[in-house]
Short mmCIF file of C-alpha atoms and ligand atoms in Angstrom, two decimals:
data_model
loop_
_atom_site.label_atom_id
_atom_site.label_comp_id
_atom_site.label_asym_id
_atom_site.label_seq_id
_atom_site.Cartn_x
_atom_site.Cartn_y
_atom_site.Cartn_z
CA MET E 1 -0.06 -0.01 0.00
CA LYS E 2 1.11 3.42 -0.81
CA LYS E 3 2.30 5.64 2.25
CA VAL E 4 0.40 8.70 2.77
CA VAL E 5 1.67 12.16 3.65
CA SER E 6 -0.48 14.67 5.11
CA VAL E 7 0.07 18.34 4.63
CA VAL E 8 -1.35 20.57 7.38
CA VAL E 9 -1.82 24.11 6.27
CA SER E 10 -3.12 26.76 8.76
CA VAL E 11 -5.17 29.62 7.38
CA TYR E 12 -6.31 32.98 8.64
CA ASN E 13 -7.50 35.43 6.42
CA GLU E 14 -5.41 34.07 3.40
CA GLN E 15 -8.26 34.50 0.79
CA LYS E 16 -5.80 36.15 -1.66
CA ALA E 17 -2.90 33.63 -1.36
CA LEU E 18 -5.06 30.46 -1.19
CA GLN E 19 -5.45 29.90 -4.89
CA ALA E 20 -1.92 30.24 -5.59
CA PHE E 21 -0.83 27.86 -2.77
CA TYR E 22 -3.30 25.17 -3.63
CA GLN E 23 -2.43 25.15 -7.29
CA GLU E 24 1.07 24.98 -6.66
CA THR E 25 0.92 22.44 -3.80
CA SER E 26 -1.57 19.95 -5.32
CA ARG E 27 0.61 20.07 -8.38
CA ILE E 28 3.66 18.83 -6.57
CA LEU E 29 1.44 16.55 -4.41
CA GLN E 30 0.26 14.67 -7.60
CA THR E 31 3.74 14.01 -8.72
CA LEU E 32 4.52 12.23 -5.64
CA THR E 33 4.93 8.28 -5.22
CA TRP E 34 3.22 8.80 -1.93
CA ASP E 35 -0.63 9.21 -1.53
CA TYR E 36 -1.68 12.52 0.02
CA GLU E 37 -4.25 14.34 2.06
CA LEU E 38 -4.22 18.19 2.19
CA ILE E 39 -5.73 19.34 5.47
CA PHE E 40 -6.56 23.04 5.77
CA VAL E 41 -7.33 24.43 9.26
CA ASN E 42 -9.39 27.48 8.97
CA ASP E 43 -8.45 29.31 12.11
CA GLY E 44 -11.66 31.59 12.30
CA SER E 45 -10.81 33.57 9.25
CA VAL E 46 -13.29 36.67 8.68
CA ASP E 47 -12.58 37.03 4.99
CA ASP E 48 -13.60 34.57 2.21
CA SER E 49 -11.17 31.97 2.94
CA LEU E 50 -13.65 29.44 4.27
CA SER E 51 -15.68 29.68 1.06
CA VAL E 52 -12.52 29.37 -1.07
CA LEU E 53 -11.36 26.25 0.88
CA LYS E 54 -14.95 24.83 0.80
CA ASP E 55 -14.59 24.95 -3.01
CA PHE E 56 -11.12 23.14 -2.94
CA ALA E 57 -12.63 20.58 -0.76
CA ARG E 58 -15.65 20.07 -3.25
CA GLN E 59 -13.13 19.65 -6.29
CA ASN E 60 -10.96 17.24 -4.39
CA GLU E 61 -11.84 14.81 -1.77
CA LYS E 62 -8.24 14.66 -0.80
CA VAL E 63 -8.58 18.07 0.40
CA LYS E 64 -9.92 18.06 4.18
CA LEU E 65 -11.08 20.97 6.04
CA ILE E 66 -11.30 21.77 9.70
CA SER E 67 -12.88 25.08 10.50
CA PHE E 68 -12.60 26.50 13.96
CA SER E 69 -15.38 28.24 15.64
CA ARG E 70 -13.30 31.23 16.05
CA ASN E 71 -9.55 32.39 15.86
CA PHE E 72 -7.37 30.21 18.02
CA GLY E 73 -3.89 31.15 16.78
CA HIS E 74 -1.52 29.52 14.43
CA GLU E 75 -0.21 26.90 16.87
CA ALA E 76 -3.65 25.70 17.76
CA ALA E 77 -4.50 25.15 14.08
CA MET E 78 -1.30 23.03 13.69
CA ILE E 79 -2.23 21.18 16.64
CA ALA E 80 -5.75 20.59 15.06
CA GLY E 81 -4.07 19.44 11.90
CA LEU E 82 -1.76 16.84 13.87
CA ASP E 83 -4.96 15.60 15.41
CA TYR E 84 -6.95 15.01 12.56
CA ALA E 85 -3.86 13.79 10.23
CA VAL E 86 -3.75 10.02 9.44
CA GLY E 87 -0.63 10.25 7.29
CA ASP E 88 2.66 8.44 7.74
CA CYS E 89 4.44 11.64 7.47
CA ILE E 90 2.84 15.16 8.63
CA ILE E 91 4.03 18.16 7.23
CA CYS E 92 3.03 21.42 8.67
CA MET E 93 3.17 24.62 6.58
CA ASP E 94 1.90 28.15 6.10
CA ALA E 95 -0.75 29.01 3.48
CA ASP E 96 1.30 32.04 2.09
CA LEU E 97 3.79 30.08 0.12
CA GLN E 98 6.58 31.34 2.33
CA HIS E 99 7.30 27.80 2.89
CA PRO E 100 7.94 26.57 -0.56
CA PRO E 101 6.07 23.51 -1.50
CA GLU E 102 8.77 22.28 -3.74
CA TYR E 103 10.47 21.14 -0.65
CA ILE E 104 7.94 18.23 0.04
CA PRO E 105 9.78 15.76 -2.20
CA LYS E 106 12.96 16.46 -0.47
CA ILE E 107 11.16 15.96 3.11
CA LEU E 108 9.68 12.72 1.91
CA GLU E 109 12.99 11.42 0.70
CA LYS E 110 14.55 12.17 4.24
CA MET E 111 11.54 10.15 5.64
CA GLU E 112 12.37 7.32 3.56
CA GLU E 113 15.90 7.39 4.67
CA GLY E 114 14.50 6.79 8.06
CA PHE E 115 14.31 10.25 9.72
CA GLN E 116 11.50 10.89 11.97
CA VAL E 117 11.68 14.56 12.68
CA ILE E 118 12.63 17.23 9.90
CA ASN E 119 13.03 20.74 10.95
CA MET E 120 13.12 23.27 8.00
CA VAL E 121 15.54 25.96 8.78
CA ARG E 122 15.49 29.30 7.10
CA THR E 123 18.49 30.52 5.41
CA LYS E 124 17.26 33.55 3.98
CA ASN E 125 13.85 35.44 4.81
CA ASP E 126 12.79 37.64 2.01
CA SER E 127 9.97 39.24 3.79
CA ALA E 128 11.05 39.69 7.38
CA GLY E 129 11.90 43.32 7.96
CA TRP E 130 15.11 44.15 9.79
CA LEU E 131 13.47 44.66 13.10
CA LYS E 132 11.72 41.23 12.79
CA SER E 133 15.18 39.78 11.99
CA ILE E 134 17.15 41.26 14.71
CA THR E 135 14.45 40.32 17.29
CA SER E 136 14.45 36.62 16.01
CA VAL E 137 18.23 36.44 16.46
CA GLY E 138 18.12 38.04 19.96
CA PHE E 139 15.12 35.64 20.86
CA TYR E 140 16.97 32.55 20.05
CA LYS E 141 20.23 33.87 21.90
CA VAL E 142 18.13 34.52 25.04
CA ILE E 143 16.05 31.25 25.01
CA ASN E 144 19.17 29.08 24.35
CA ALA E 145 20.98 30.61 27.29
CA LEU E 146 18.20 30.41 29.68
CA SER E 147 16.65 26.97 29.00
CA ASP E 148 17.98 23.41 29.35
CA VAL E 149 16.83 22.22 26.04
CA LYS E 150 18.47 23.69 22.70
CA PHE E 151 16.77 25.21 19.95
CA GLU E 152 17.60 25.46 16.21
CA ASN E 153 18.10 28.98 15.33
CA ASN E 154 16.11 30.28 12.53
CA ALA E 155 13.72 27.16 12.87
CA SER E 156 10.35 27.75 11.40
CA ASP E 157 6.79 26.47 11.52
CA PHE E 158 7.55 24.30 8.52
CA PHE E 159 8.34 20.91 9.93
CA ALA E 160 7.72 17.24 9.28
CA VAL E 161 7.08 14.41 11.77
CA ASP E 162 6.44 10.69 11.24
CA ALA E 163 3.40 9.01 12.73
CA GLN E 164 5.18 8.06 15.99
CA ALA E 165 6.51 11.51 16.55
CA ALA E 166 3.14 12.96 15.62
CA ALA E 167 1.55 10.54 18.27
CA VAL E 168 3.96 11.93 20.99
CA LEU E 169 2.97 15.59 20.07
CA ARG E 170 -0.58 14.60 19.93
CA GLN E 171 -1.04 12.86 23.28
CA ASP E 172 1.69 14.40 25.53
CA TYR E 173 1.90 17.89 24.58
CA ARG E 174 -1.37 19.40 25.03
CA GLU E 175 -0.14 22.31 26.98
CA LYS E 176 -2.18 25.52 26.51
CA VAL E 177 0.71 27.91 26.51
CA ARG E 178 3.36 26.46 24.39
CA PHE E 179 5.80 26.78 21.69
CA LEU E 180 5.18 23.96 19.28
CA ARG E 181 8.44 24.44 17.29
CA GLY E 182 10.26 23.94 20.58
CA PHE E 183 8.36 20.63 21.23
CA VAL E 184 9.18 19.44 17.94
CA GLN E 185 12.82 19.94 18.16
CA ASN E 186 12.92 18.36 21.56
CA ILE E 187 10.99 15.21 21.64
CA GLY E 188 13.99 13.42 20.31
CA PHE E 189 13.75 10.62 17.74
CA ARG E 190 15.90 10.54 14.42
CA LYS E 191 16.00 14.12 13.18
CA THR E 192 17.55 16.13 10.69
CA THR E 193 17.03 19.50 9.26
CA ILE E 194 16.75 20.78 5.66
CA GLU E 195 17.72 24.44 4.77
CA PHE E 196 15.35 26.55 2.81
CA GLU E 197 15.19 30.00 1.50
CA ALA E 198 11.79 31.71 2.71
CA ARG E 199 10.03 33.28 -0.18
CA ALA E 200 8.24 36.46 0.21
CA ARG E 201 4.63 36.27 1.18
CA VAL E 202 2.37 35.59 -2.08
CA ALA E 203 -0.44 37.84 -1.05
CA GLY E 204 -1.90 39.45 1.83
CA GLU E 205 0.00 40.49 4.89
CA SER E 206 1.75 38.93 8.02
CA LYS E 207 -0.53 38.38 11.03
CA TYR E 208 2.29 38.70 13.53
CA ASN E 209 2.91 42.11 14.71
CA ILE E 210 5.70 43.12 17.18
CA LYS E 211 3.26 42.98 20.21
CA LYS E 212 2.22 39.33 19.39
CA LEU E 213 5.85 38.28 18.89
CA PHE E 214 6.79 39.79 22.15
CA THR E 215 3.90 38.04 24.09
CA PHE E 216 4.74 34.80 22.22
CA SER E 217 8.41 35.19 23.29
CA MET E 218 7.83 35.80 26.77
CA ASN E 219 5.53 32.85 27.12
CA THR E 220 8.00 30.67 25.33
CA ILE E 221 10.84 31.76 27.70
CA MET E 222 8.62 30.80 30.61
CA CYS E 223 7.58 27.59 29.28
CA PHE E 224 11.10 26.40 28.68
CA SER E 225 12.84 27.93 31.72
CA ASN E 226 12.54 28.63 35.28
CA MET E 227 15.54 30.98 35.18
CA PRO E 228 13.40 34.21 35.45
CA LEU E 229 11.89 32.92 38.72
CA LYS E 230 15.51 32.65 40.25
CA LEU E 231 15.91 36.46 39.51
CA GLY E 232 14.31 36.99 43.12
CA ILE E 233 17.10 35.17 44.88
CA TYR E 234 19.82 37.04 42.79
CA ALA E 235 18.04 40.36 43.52
CA GLY E 236 17.96 39.54 47.15
CA ILE E 237 21.58 38.83 47.27
CA PHE E 238 22.31 41.97 45.55
CA SER E 239 20.30 43.95 47.83
CA ALA E 240 21.82 42.46 50.77
CA ILE E 241 25.18 43.24 49.68
CA LEU E 242 24.29 46.81 48.70
CA GLY E 243 22.39 47.37 52.20
CA PHE E 244 25.61 46.05 54.04
CA LEU E 245 27.91 48.47 52.09
CA MET E 246 25.42 51.25 52.80
CA MET E 247 25.32 50.61 56.27
CA LEU E 248 29.19 50.64 56.71
CA TYR E 249 29.28 53.91 54.72
CA THR E 250 26.49 55.59 56.95
CA ILE E 251 28.58 54.33 60.33
CA TYR E 252 31.73 55.92 58.84
CA SER E 253 30.13 59.25 57.81
CA TRP E 254 28.39 59.32 61.27
CA ILE E 255 31.67 59.15 63.01
CA GLN E 256 33.14 61.62 60.53
CA VAL E 257 30.52 64.26 60.46
CA GLY E 258 27.68 63.18 62.72
CA THR E 259 24.28 62.05 61.73
CA PRO E 260 24.06 62.11 57.87
CA SER E 261 21.25 63.69 55.89
CA GLY E 262 20.85 61.67 52.90
CA TYR E 263 17.51 62.54 51.63
CA ALA E 264 18.39 61.92 48.02
CA THR E 265 19.95 58.61 48.62
CA ILE E 266 16.84 57.48 50.49
CA VAL E 267 14.59 58.29 47.61
CA VAL E 268 16.78 56.82 44.83
CA LEU E 269 17.26 53.57 46.69
CA LEU E 270 13.67 53.25 47.55
CA CYS E 271 12.74 53.75 43.85
CA PHE E 272 15.37 51.37 42.73
CA MET E 273 14.40 48.67 45.43
CA PHE E 274 10.49 48.86 44.48
CA ALA E 275 11.35 48.60 40.92
CA VAL E 276 13.22 45.48 41.42
CA LEU E 277 10.58 44.14 43.84
CA PHE E 278 7.56 44.84 41.55
CA LEU E 279 9.59 43.24 38.53
CA ILE E 280 9.94 39.98 40.55
CA VAL E 281 6.33 40.06 41.66
CA GLY E 282 5.37 40.72 37.85
CA ILE E 283 7.36 37.76 36.78
CA ILE E 284 6.06 35.40 39.41
CA GLY E 285 2.65 36.78 38.46
CA GLU E 286 3.30 35.68 34.77
CA TYR E 287 4.08 32.07 35.74
CA ILE E 288 0.81 31.97 38.04
CA ALA E 289 -1.18 33.10 34.70
CA ILE E 290 0.27 30.22 32.87
CA LEU E 291 -0.42 27.89 35.73
CA PHE E 292 -3.98 29.39 35.82
CA THR E 293 -4.56 28.81 32.01
CA GLU E 294 -3.32 25.16 32.28
CA LEU E 295 -5.53 24.43 35.35
CA LYS E 296 -8.50 25.58 33.88
CA GLY E 297 -8.03 23.16 30.98
CA ARG E 298 -10.07 24.70 28.32
CA PRO E 299 -9.80 23.37 24.94
CA ILE E 300 -6.91 24.42 22.68
CA TYR E 301 -9.60 24.79 19.69
CA ILE E 302 -13.10 24.30 19.05
CA VAL E 303 -14.01 22.79 15.71
CA GLY E 304 -17.20 24.55 14.11
CA GLU E 305 -17.42 22.39 11.06
CA THR E 306 -15.47 19.94 8.84
CA CYS E 307 -15.42 18.74 5.13
CA ASN E 308 -14.25 15.39 3.84
CA ILE E 309 -13.55 14.13 7.21
CA LYS E 310 -15.27 10.93 8.07
CA GLY E 311 -16.70 10.74 11.32
CA LYS E 312 -14.52 11.71 14.14
CA THR E 313 -11.04 10.43 13.31
CA GLN E 314 -9.40 7.91 15.85
CA ASN E 315 -6.81 10.46 16.90
CA LYS E 316 -9.60 12.83 18.16
CA GLN E 317 -11.10 10.12 20.17
CA GLU E 318 -8.00 9.73 21.90
CA GLU E 319 -8.18 13.34 22.88
CA LYS E 320 -11.59 12.88 24.29
CA ILE E 321 -10.48 10.04 26.71
CA GLU E 322 -7.93 12.28 28.21
N1 UDP F 401 -2.18 32.05 10.86
C1 UDP F 401 -3.10 31.33 11.70
N2 UDP F 401 -3.70 31.90 12.69
C2 UDP F 401 -3.33 33.07 13.32
C3 UDP F 401 -2.40 33.80 12.47
C4 UDP F 401 -1.91 33.28 11.41
O1 UDP F 401 -3.55 30.18 11.18
O2 UDP F 401 -3.88 33.63 14.12
C5 UDP F 401 -1.64 31.40 9.84
C6 UDP F 401 -1.52 32.18 8.65
O3 UDP F 401 -2.72 32.02 7.74
C7 UDP F 401 -0.11 31.56 7.85
C8 UDP F 401 0.53 31.25 8.99
O4 UDP F 401 -0.37 31.08 10.10
O5 UDP F 401 -0.67 30.55 7.09
C9 UDP F 401 1.70 32.05 9.33
O6 UDP F 401 1.23 33.42 9.56
P1 UDP F 401 2.01 34.66 8.88
O7 UDP F 401 2.39 34.37 7.49
O8 UDP F 401 1.15 35.76 9.10
O9 UDP F 401 3.26 34.87 9.76
P2 UDP F 401 4.63 35.14 9.30
O10 UDP F 401 5.07 34.21 8.09
O11 UDP F 401 4.79 36.76 8.93
O12 UDP F 401 5.54 34.87 10.54
MG1 MG F 402 3.94 34.03 6.49
#
């Protein structure tokens, strides 16, 4: 029997890009020796993406559609794709052709060689501005310095996993605050990377603004590192040393010139100390917020409707039992 490749594509307001994406990708998928399913996850688009996708699904039964009840975010869409995919190899990619579909045959070659996790690494990014490029480099430096696990620089949300690795992601990584790319790189298995040149977006615009990226980066750091929590201990030690030195200085100047005045010193120190204190309280608060989100256990995504998906797939039932 032919092996099956599942291509998972997250779609949020991509009406302008979809036609080009579908044409190019399905042309490549048809040339493969593998059978395929093309899973589009509509992440609550508010433009015409859904009707475009329904058209594709009507024309081709290998096109499957999962449509969320609202926008749940890119990662939730990829997770839904993993949940519903039945392939021996699952490839996640963006709908804007920034992740070139011509790499699909190369990915499958690697799979046939026995690799189970394939990370696609960007060598060049045509559409990212300088600010995005610099912050991306900075982000990977910080996260690699802070966390125990190591991250590939410039890894993207373009990756492929085999059925075994997908099962692990599906069952054991249902975190609500997460960094899917980080999980993919750290579940182990036989893994390799393929370099690719990111193309410019075919149409439409990026949905990630700097604010979103900042929140995303902060969450990622907190998910993969407890280091920020230890800042409190370091700040405590630092303040103790500072306090001790100030005490020595105060005694010295009291002996020399009598009771010191030092209004300015007190005000500056107070402000400084409160700043450190509140910062640490804030960091603890962020961790508590993550705990709270996990504890509530709300769904990662809610499916509104599906096309060409027969019944509830096996994968979904597993999630129910959980
Ligand atoms: N996307 C999504 N939900 C969102 C935001 C984005 O499914 O809330 C999809 C989007 O349609 C695209 C992919 O995620 O296929 C990557 O988004 P985008 O191209 O905006 O990000 P960038 O490539 O600029 O980092
Ligand atoms: Mg993009």
